PDB file of C-alpha atoms and ligand atoms in Angstrom:
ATOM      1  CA  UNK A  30     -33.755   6.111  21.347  1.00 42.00           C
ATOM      2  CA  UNK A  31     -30.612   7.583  19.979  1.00 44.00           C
ATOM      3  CA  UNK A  32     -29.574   8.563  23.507  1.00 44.00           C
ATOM      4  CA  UNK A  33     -29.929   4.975  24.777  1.00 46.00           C
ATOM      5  CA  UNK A  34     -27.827   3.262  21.950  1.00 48.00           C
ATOM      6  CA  UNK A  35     -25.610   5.507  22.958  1.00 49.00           C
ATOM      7  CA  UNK A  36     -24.554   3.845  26.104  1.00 53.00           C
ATOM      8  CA  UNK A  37     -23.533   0.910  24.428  1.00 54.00           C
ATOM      9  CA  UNK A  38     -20.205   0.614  22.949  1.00 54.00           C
ATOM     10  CA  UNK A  39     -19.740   0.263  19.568  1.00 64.00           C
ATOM     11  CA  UNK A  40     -20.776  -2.976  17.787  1.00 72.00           C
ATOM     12  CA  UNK A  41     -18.198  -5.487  16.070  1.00 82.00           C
ATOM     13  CA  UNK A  42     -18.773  -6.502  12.643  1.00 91.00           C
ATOM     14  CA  UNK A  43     -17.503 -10.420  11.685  1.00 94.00           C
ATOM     15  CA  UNK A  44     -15.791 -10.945   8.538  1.00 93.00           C
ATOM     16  CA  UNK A  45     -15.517 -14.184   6.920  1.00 95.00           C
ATOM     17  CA  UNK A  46     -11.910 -14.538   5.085  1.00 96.00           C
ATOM     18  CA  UNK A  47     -12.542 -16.187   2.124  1.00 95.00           C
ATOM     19  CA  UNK A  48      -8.891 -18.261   2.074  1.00 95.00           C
ATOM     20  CA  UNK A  49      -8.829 -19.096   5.548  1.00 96.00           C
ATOM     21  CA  UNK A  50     -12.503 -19.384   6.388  1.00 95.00           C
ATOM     22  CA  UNK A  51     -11.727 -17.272   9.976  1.00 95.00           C
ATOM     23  CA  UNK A  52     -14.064 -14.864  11.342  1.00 95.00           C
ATOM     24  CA  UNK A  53     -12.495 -11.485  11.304  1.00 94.00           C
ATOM     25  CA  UNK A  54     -13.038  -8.135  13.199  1.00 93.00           C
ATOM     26  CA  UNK A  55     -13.832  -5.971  10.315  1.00 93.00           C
ATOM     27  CA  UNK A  56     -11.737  -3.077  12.858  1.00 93.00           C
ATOM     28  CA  UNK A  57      -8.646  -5.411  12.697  1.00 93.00           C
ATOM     29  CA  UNK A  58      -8.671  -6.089   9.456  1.00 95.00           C
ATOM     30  CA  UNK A  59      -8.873  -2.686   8.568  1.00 94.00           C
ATOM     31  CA  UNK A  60      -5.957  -1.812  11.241  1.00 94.00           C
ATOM     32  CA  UNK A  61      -3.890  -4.305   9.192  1.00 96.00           C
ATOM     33  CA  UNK A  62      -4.362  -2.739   5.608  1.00 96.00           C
ATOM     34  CA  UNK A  63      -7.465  -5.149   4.975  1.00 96.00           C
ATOM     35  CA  UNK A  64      -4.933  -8.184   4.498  1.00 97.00           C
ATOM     36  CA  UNK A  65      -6.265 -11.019   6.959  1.00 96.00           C
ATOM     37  CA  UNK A  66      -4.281 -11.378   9.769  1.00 94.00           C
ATOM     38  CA  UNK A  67      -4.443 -15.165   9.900  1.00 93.00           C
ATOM     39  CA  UNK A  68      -3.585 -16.216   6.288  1.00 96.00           C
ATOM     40  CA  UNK A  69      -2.063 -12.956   4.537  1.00 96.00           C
ATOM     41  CA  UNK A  70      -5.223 -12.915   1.828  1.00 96.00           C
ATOM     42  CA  UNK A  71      -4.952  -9.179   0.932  1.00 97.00           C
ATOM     43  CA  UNK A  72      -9.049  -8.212   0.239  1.00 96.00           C
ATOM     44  CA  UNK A  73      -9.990  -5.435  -2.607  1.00 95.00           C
ATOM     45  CA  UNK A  74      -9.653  -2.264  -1.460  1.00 95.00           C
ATOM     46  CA  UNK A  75     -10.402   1.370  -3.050  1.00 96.00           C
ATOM     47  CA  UNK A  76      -8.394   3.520  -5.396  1.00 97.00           C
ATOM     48  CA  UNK A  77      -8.822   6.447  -2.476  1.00 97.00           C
ATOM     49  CA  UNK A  78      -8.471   3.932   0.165  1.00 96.00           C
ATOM     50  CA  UNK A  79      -5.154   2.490  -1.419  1.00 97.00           C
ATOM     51  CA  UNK A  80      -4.170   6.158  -1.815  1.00 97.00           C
ATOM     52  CA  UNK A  81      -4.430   6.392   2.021  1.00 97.00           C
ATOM     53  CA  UNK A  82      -2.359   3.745   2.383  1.00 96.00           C
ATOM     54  CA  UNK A  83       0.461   4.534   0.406  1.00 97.00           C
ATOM     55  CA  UNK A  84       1.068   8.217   0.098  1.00 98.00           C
ATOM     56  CA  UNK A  85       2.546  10.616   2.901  1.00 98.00           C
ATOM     57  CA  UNK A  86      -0.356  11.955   4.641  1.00 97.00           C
ATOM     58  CA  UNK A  87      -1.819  15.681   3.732  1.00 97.00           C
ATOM     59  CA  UNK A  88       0.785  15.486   0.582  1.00 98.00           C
ATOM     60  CA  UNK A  89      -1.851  14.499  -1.943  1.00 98.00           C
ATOM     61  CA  UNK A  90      -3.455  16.795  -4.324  1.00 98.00           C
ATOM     62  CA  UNK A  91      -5.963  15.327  -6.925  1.00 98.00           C
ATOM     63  CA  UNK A  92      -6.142  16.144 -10.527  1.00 98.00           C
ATOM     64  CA  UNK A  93      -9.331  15.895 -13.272  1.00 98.00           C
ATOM     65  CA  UNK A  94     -11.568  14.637 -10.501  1.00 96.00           C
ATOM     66  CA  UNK A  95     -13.906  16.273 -12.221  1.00 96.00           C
ATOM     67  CA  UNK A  96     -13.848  14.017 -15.330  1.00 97.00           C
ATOM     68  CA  UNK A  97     -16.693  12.006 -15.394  1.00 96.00           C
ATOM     69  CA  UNK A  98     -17.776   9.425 -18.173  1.00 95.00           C
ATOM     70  CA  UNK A  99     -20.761   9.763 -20.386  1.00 94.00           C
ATOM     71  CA  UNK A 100     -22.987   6.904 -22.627  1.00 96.00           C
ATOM     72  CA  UNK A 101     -22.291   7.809 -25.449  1.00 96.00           C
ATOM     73  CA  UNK A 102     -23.157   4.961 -27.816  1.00 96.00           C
ATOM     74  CA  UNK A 103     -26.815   5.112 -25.781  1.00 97.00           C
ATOM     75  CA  UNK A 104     -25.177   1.712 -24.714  1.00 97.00           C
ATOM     76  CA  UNK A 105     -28.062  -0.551 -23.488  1.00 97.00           C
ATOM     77  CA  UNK A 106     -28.095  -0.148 -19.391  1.00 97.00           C
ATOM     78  CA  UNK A 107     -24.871   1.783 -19.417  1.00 97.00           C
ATOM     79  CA  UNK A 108     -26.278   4.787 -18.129  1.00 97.00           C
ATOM     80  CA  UNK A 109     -27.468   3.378 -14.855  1.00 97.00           C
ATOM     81  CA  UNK A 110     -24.720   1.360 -14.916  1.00 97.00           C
ATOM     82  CA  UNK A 111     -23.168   3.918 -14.280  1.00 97.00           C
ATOM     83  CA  UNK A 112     -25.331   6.145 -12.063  1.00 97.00           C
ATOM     84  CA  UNK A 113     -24.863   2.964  -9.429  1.00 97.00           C
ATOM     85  CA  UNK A 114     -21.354   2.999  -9.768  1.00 97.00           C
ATOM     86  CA  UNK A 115     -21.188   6.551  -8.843  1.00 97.00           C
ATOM     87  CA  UNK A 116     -23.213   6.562  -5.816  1.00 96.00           C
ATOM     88  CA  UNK A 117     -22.122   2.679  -4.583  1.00 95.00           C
ATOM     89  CA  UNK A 118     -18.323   4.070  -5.025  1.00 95.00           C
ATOM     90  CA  UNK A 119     -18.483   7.687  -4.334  1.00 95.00           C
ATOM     91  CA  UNK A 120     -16.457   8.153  -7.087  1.00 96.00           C
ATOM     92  CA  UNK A 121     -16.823  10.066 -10.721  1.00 96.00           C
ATOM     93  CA  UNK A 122     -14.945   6.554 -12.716  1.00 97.00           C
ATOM     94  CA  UNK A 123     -12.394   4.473 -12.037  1.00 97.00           C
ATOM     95  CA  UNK A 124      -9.541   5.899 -11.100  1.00 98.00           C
ATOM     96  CA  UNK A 125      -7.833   8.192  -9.110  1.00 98.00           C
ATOM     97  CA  UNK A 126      -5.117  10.385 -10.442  1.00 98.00           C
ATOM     98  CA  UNK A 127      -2.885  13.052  -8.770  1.00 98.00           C
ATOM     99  CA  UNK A 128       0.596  14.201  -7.390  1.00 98.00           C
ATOM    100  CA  UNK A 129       1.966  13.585  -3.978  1.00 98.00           C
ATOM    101  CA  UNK A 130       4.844  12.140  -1.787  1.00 98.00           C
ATOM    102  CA  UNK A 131       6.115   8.735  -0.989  1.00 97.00           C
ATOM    103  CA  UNK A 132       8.132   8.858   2.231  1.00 96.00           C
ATOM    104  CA  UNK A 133       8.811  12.370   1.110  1.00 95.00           C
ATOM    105  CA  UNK A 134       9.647  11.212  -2.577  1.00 96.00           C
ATOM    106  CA  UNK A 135       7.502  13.507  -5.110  1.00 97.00           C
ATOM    107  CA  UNK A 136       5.435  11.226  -7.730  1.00 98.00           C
ATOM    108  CA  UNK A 137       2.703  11.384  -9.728  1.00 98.00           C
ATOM    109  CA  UNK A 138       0.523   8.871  -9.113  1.00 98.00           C
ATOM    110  CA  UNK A 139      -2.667   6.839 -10.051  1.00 98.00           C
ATOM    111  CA  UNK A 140      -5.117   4.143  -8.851  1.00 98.00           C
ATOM    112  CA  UNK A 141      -7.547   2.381 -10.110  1.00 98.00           C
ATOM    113  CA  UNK A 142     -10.737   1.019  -8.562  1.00 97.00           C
ATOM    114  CA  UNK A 143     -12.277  -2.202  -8.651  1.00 95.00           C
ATOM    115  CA  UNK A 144     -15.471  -0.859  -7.061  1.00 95.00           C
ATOM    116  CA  UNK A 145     -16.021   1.497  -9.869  1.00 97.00           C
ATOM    117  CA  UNK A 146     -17.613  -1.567 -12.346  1.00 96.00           C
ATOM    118  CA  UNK A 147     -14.519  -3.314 -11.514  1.00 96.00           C
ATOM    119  CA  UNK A 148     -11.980  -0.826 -12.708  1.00 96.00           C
ATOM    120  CA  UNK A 149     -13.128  -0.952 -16.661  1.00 96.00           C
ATOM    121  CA  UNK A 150     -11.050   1.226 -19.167  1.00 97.00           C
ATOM    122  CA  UNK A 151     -13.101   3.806 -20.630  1.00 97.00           C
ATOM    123  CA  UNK A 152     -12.499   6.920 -22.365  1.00 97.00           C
ATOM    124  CA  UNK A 153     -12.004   8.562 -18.589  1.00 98.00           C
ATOM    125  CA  UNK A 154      -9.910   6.132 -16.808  1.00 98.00           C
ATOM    126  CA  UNK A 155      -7.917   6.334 -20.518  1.00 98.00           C
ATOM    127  CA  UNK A 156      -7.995  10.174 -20.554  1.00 98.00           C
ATOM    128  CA  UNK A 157      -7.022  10.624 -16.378  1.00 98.00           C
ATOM    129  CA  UNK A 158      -4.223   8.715 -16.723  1.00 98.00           C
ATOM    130  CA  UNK A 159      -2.764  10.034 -20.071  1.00 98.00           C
ATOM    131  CA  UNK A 160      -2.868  13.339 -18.756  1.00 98.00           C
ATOM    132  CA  UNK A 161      -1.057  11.866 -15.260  1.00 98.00           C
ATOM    133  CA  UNK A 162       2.058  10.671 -17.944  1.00 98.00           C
ATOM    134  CA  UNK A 163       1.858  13.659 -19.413  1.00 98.00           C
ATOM    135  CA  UNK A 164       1.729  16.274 -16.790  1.00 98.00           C
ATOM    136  CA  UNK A 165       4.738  13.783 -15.317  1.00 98.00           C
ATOM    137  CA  UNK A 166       6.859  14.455 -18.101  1.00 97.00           C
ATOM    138  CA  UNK A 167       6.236  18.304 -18.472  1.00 97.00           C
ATOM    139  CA  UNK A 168       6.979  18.448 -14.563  1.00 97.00           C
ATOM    140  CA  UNK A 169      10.141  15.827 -14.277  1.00 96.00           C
ATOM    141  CA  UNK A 170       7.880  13.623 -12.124  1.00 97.00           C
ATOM    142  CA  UNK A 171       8.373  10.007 -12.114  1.00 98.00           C
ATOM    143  CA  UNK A 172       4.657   7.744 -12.287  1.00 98.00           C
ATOM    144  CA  UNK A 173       3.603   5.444  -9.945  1.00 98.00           C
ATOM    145  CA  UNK A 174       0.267   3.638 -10.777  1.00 98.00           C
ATOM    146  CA  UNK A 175      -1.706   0.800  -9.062  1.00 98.00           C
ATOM    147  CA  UNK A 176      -3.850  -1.409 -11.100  1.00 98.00           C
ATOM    148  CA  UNK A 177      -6.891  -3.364 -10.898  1.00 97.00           C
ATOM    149  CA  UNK A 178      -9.120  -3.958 -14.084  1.00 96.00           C
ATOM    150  CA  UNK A 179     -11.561  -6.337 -15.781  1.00 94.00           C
ATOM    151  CA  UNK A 180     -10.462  -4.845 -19.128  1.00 93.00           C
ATOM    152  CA  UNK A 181     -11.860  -2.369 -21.442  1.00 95.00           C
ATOM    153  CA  UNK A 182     -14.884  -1.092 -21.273  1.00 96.00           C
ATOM    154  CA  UNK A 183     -17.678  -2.738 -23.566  1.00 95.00           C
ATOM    155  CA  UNK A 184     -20.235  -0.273 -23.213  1.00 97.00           C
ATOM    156  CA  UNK A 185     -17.534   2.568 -24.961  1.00 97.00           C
ATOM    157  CA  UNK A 186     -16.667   0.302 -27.539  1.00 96.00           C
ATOM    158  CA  UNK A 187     -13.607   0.740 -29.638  1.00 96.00           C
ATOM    159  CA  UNK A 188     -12.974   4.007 -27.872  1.00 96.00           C
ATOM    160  CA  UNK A 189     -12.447   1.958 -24.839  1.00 96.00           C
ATOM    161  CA  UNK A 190      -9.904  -0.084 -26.840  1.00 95.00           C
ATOM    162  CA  UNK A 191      -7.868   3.051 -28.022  1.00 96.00           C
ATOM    163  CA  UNK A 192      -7.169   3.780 -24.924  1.00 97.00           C
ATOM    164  CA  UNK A 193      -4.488   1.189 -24.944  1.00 96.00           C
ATOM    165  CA  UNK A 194      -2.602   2.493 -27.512  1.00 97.00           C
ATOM    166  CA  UNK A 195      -3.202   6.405 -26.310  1.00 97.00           C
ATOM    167  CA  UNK A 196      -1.668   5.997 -23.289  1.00 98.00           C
ATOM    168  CA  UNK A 197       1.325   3.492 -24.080  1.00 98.00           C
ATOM    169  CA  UNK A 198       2.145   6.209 -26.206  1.00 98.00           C
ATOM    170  CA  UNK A 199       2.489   8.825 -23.159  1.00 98.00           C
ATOM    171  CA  UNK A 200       3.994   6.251 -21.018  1.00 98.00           C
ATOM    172  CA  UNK A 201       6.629   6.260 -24.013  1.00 98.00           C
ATOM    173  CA  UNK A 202       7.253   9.930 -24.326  1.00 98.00           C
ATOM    174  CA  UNK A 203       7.476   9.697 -20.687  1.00 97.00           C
ATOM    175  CA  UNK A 204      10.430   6.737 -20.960  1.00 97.00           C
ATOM    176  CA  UNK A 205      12.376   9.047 -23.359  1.00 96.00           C
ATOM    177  CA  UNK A 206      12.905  11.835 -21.489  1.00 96.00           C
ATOM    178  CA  UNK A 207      14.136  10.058 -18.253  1.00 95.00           C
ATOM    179  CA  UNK A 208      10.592   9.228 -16.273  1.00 96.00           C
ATOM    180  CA  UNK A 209      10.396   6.199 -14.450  1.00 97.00           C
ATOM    181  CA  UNK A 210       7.645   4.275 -14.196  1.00 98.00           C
ATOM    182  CA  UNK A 211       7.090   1.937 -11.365  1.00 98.00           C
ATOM    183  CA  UNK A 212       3.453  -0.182 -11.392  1.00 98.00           C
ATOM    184  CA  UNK A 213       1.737  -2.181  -8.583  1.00 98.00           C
ATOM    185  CA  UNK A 214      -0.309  -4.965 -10.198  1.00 98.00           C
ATOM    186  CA  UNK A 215      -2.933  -5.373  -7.671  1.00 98.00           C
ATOM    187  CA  UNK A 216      -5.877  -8.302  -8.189  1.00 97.00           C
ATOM    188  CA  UNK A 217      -7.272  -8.890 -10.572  1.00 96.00           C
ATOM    189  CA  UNK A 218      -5.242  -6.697 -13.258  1.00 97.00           C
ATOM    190  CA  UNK A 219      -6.742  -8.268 -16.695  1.00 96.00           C
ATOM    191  CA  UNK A 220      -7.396  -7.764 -20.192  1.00 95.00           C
ATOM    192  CA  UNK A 221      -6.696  -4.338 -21.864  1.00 95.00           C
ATOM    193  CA  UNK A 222      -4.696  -2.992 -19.215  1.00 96.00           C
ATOM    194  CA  UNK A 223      -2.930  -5.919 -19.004  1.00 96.00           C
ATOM    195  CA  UNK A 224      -2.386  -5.980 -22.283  1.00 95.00           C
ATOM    196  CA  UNK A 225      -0.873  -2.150 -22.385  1.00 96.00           C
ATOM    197  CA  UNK A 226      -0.207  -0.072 -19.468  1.00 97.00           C
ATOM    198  CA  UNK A 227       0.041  -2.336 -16.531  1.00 97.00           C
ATOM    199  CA  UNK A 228       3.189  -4.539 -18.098  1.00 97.00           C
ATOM    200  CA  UNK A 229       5.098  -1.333 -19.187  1.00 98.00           C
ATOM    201  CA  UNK A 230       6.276  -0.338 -16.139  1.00 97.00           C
ATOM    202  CA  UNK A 231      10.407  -0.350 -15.615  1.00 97.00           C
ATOM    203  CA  UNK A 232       9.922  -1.641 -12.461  1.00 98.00           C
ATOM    204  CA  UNK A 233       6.615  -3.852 -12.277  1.00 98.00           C
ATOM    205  CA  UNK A 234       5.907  -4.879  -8.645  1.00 98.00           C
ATOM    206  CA  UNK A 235       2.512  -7.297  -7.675  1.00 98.00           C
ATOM    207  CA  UNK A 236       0.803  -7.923  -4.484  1.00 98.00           C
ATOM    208  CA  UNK A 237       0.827 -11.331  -3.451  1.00 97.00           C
ATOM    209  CA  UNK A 238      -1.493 -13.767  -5.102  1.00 96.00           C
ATOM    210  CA  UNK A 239      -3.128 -11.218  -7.304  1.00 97.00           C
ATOM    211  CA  UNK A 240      -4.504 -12.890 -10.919  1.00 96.00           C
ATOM    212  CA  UNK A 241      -2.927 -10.969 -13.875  1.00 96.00           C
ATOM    213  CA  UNK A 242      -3.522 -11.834 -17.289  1.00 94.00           C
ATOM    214  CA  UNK A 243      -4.948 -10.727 -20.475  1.00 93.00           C
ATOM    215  CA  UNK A 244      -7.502 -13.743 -20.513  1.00 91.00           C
ATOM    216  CA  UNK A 245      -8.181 -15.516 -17.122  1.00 87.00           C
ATOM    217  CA  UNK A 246      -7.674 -18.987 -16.488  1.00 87.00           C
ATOM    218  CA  UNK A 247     -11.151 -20.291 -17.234  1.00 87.00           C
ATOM    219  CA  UNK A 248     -11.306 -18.804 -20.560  1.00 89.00           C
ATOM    220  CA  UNK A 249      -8.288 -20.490 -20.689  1.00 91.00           C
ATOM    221  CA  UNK A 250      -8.897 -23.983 -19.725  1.00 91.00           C
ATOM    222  CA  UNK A 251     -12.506 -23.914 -21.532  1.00 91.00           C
ATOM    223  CA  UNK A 252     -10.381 -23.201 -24.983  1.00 91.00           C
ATOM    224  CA  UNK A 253      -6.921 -25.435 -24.504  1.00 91.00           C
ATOM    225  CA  UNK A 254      -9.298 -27.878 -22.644  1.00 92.00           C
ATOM    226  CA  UNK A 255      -6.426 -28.989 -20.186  1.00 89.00           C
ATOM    227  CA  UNK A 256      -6.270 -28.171 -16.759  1.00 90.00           C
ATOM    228  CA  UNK A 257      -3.625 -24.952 -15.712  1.00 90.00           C
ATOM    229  CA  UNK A 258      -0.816 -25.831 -13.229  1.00 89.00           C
ATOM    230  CA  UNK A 259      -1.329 -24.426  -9.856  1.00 87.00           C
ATOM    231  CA  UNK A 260      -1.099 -20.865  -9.127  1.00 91.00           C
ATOM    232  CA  UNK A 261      -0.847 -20.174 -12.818  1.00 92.00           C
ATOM    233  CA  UNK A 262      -1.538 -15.850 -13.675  1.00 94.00           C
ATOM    234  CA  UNK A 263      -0.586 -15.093 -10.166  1.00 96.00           C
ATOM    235  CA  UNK A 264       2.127 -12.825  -8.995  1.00 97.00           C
ATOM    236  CA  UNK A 265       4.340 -15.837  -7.519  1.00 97.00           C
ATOM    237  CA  UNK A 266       3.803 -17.246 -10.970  1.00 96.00           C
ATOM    238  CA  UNK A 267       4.307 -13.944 -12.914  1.00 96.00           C
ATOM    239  CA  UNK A 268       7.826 -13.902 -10.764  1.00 97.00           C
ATOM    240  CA  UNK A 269       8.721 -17.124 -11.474  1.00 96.00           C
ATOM    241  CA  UNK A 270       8.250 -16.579 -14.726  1.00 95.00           C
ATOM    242  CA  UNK A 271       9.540 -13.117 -15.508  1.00 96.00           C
ATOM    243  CA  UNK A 272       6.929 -11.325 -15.566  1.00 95.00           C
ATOM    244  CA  UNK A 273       7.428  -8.807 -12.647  1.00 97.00           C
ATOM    245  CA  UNK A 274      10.637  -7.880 -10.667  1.00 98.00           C
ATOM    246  CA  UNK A 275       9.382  -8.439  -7.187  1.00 98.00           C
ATOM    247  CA  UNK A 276       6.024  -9.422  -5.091  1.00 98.00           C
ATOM    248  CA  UNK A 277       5.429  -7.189  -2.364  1.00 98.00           C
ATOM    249  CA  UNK A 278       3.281  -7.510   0.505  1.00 98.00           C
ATOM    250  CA  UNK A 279       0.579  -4.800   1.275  1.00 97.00           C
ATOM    251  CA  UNK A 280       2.407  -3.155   4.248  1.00 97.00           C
ATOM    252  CA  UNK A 281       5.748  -3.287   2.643  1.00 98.00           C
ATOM    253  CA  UNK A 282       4.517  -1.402  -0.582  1.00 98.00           C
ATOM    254  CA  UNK A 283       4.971   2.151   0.499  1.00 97.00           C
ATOM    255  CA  UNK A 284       8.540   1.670   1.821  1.00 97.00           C
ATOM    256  CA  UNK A 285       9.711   0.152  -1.312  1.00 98.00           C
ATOM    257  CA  UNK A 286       8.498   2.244  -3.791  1.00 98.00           C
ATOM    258  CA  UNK A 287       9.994   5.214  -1.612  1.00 97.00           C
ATOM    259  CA  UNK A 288      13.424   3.271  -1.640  1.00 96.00           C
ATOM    260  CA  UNK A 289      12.832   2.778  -5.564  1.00 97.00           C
ATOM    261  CA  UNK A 290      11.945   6.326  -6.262  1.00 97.00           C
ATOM    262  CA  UNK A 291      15.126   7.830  -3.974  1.00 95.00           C
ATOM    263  CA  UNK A 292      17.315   5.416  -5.704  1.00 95.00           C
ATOM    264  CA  UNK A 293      15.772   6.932  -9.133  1.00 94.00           C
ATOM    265  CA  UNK A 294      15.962  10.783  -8.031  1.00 89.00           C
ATOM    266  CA  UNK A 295      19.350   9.940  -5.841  1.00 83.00           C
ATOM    267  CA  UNK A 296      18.764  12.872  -3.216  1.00 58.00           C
ATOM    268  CA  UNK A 297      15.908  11.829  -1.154  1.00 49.00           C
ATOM    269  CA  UNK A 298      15.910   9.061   1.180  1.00 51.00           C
ATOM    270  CA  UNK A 299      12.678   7.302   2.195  1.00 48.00           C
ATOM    271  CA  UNK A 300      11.069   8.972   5.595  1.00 50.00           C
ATOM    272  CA  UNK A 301      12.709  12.122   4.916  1.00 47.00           C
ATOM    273  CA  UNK A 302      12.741  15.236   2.567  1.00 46.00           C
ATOM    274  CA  UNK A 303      16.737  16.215   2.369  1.00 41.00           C
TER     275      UNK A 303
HETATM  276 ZN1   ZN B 427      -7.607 -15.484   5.978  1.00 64.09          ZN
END
């Protein structure tokens, strides 16, 4: 049986976009940084994936991936919560921290993931990325971190919450001894992180069309009860408005954060190591 299948070549899998309504080779999207080829709609993609995409290849090494999350308030349902998050994403919480090089530019770096219950701050994703602003500032590293959330974590209570104020206060020790900070709001960023780490950046950079706000636009609209202009919480909005220094598409987000981080360090140049 296995020998027969064999002989025929490998099947396509469709895609529906969900902007454009095309029918996409899941291979082509995939060749084109999942961002439809069509429309530009960039689709959710991994913390490790994103990694992948962004950092010079073999340069990454990984740090805490061993830090896992634990119920601690015997939260109802949190424990299989998140049992299936571990073995739907592969990974331990939701985020993935480490050091490595942007077209040869050294950086620490983290990124979150939405497939990991939709990249909640807990006491993990709170703790991995202190310890990535703090290991930055003990090694003269500048931090680059990519975010995606749905906020802090319920089930974790108000230790998810502290978070916020734990590691704004690395990202400040970080500030004061030089470190720059460059973040890549990525959809949706929301809530808690919105509210701390993701807006602290000194250079804050968005993909295109990605939601970020501290409450979204329903909550919104169900409490003001008026109707929100067009486009409102997204990154041509947040630009418009002041709210980040540039939107950069998928492909182009490597390059520019290289060019960003040589400009900061002043010796490297992006695609090479002098
Ligand atoms: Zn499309």
């Amino acid at each position: 049986m296995t020998e027969s299948c064999a002989e025929f070549p490998a099947r396509h899998v469709f895609i529906k976009c969900p902007e454009c309504r095309r029918v996409i080779d899941e291979a082509r999207l995939h060749d084109n940084l999942e961002v439809c080829p069509r429309c530009g709609k960039h689709f959710r993609v991994s913390g490790r994936a994103r990694m992948r995409m962004t950092v010079d290849e073999g340069t990454f090494e990984e740090w805490d991936a061993n830090l896992a999350s634990e119920d601690f308030l015997s939260f109802p349902g949190y424990a299989d919560k998140l049992k299936g998050a571990v073995e739907r994403s592969g990974e331990r919480d939701a985020v993935v921290c480490g050091r490595g090089k942007i077209c040869g530019c050294d950086t620490a770096l983290f990124f979150m993931d939405a497939n990991f219950m939709m990249g909640s701050m807990g006491s993990v994703v709170g703790e991995k990325i202190c310890r990535t602003f703090e290991r930055a500032t003990e090694l003269g590293l500048p931090v680059v971190g990519f975010t995606v959330s749905g906020g802090a974590r319920m089930q974790e209570g108000v230790t998810s919450l502290m978070q916020m104020a734990k590691i704004s206060a690395a990202v400040r020790r970080h500030s004061e001894v030089g470190g720059l900070y460059i973040t890549v709001l990525t959809d949706p960023t929301t809530g808690g992180v919105t509210a701390s780490f993701a807006m602290e950046g000194d250079i804050i950079l968005a993909e295109p069309d990605a939601l970020t706000a501290f409450a979204g636009p329903r909550v919104i609209e169900q409490n003001m009860h008026k109707r929100l202009p067009k486009g409102f919480q997204r990154s041509e909005f947040l630009l418009e408005h002041g709210f980040c220094d540039a939107v950069v598409p998928r492909g182009e987000i490597a390059l520019t954060v290289g060019e960003l981080l040589a400009l900061h360090e002043g010796t490297c140049r992006p695609g090479g190591t002098a």
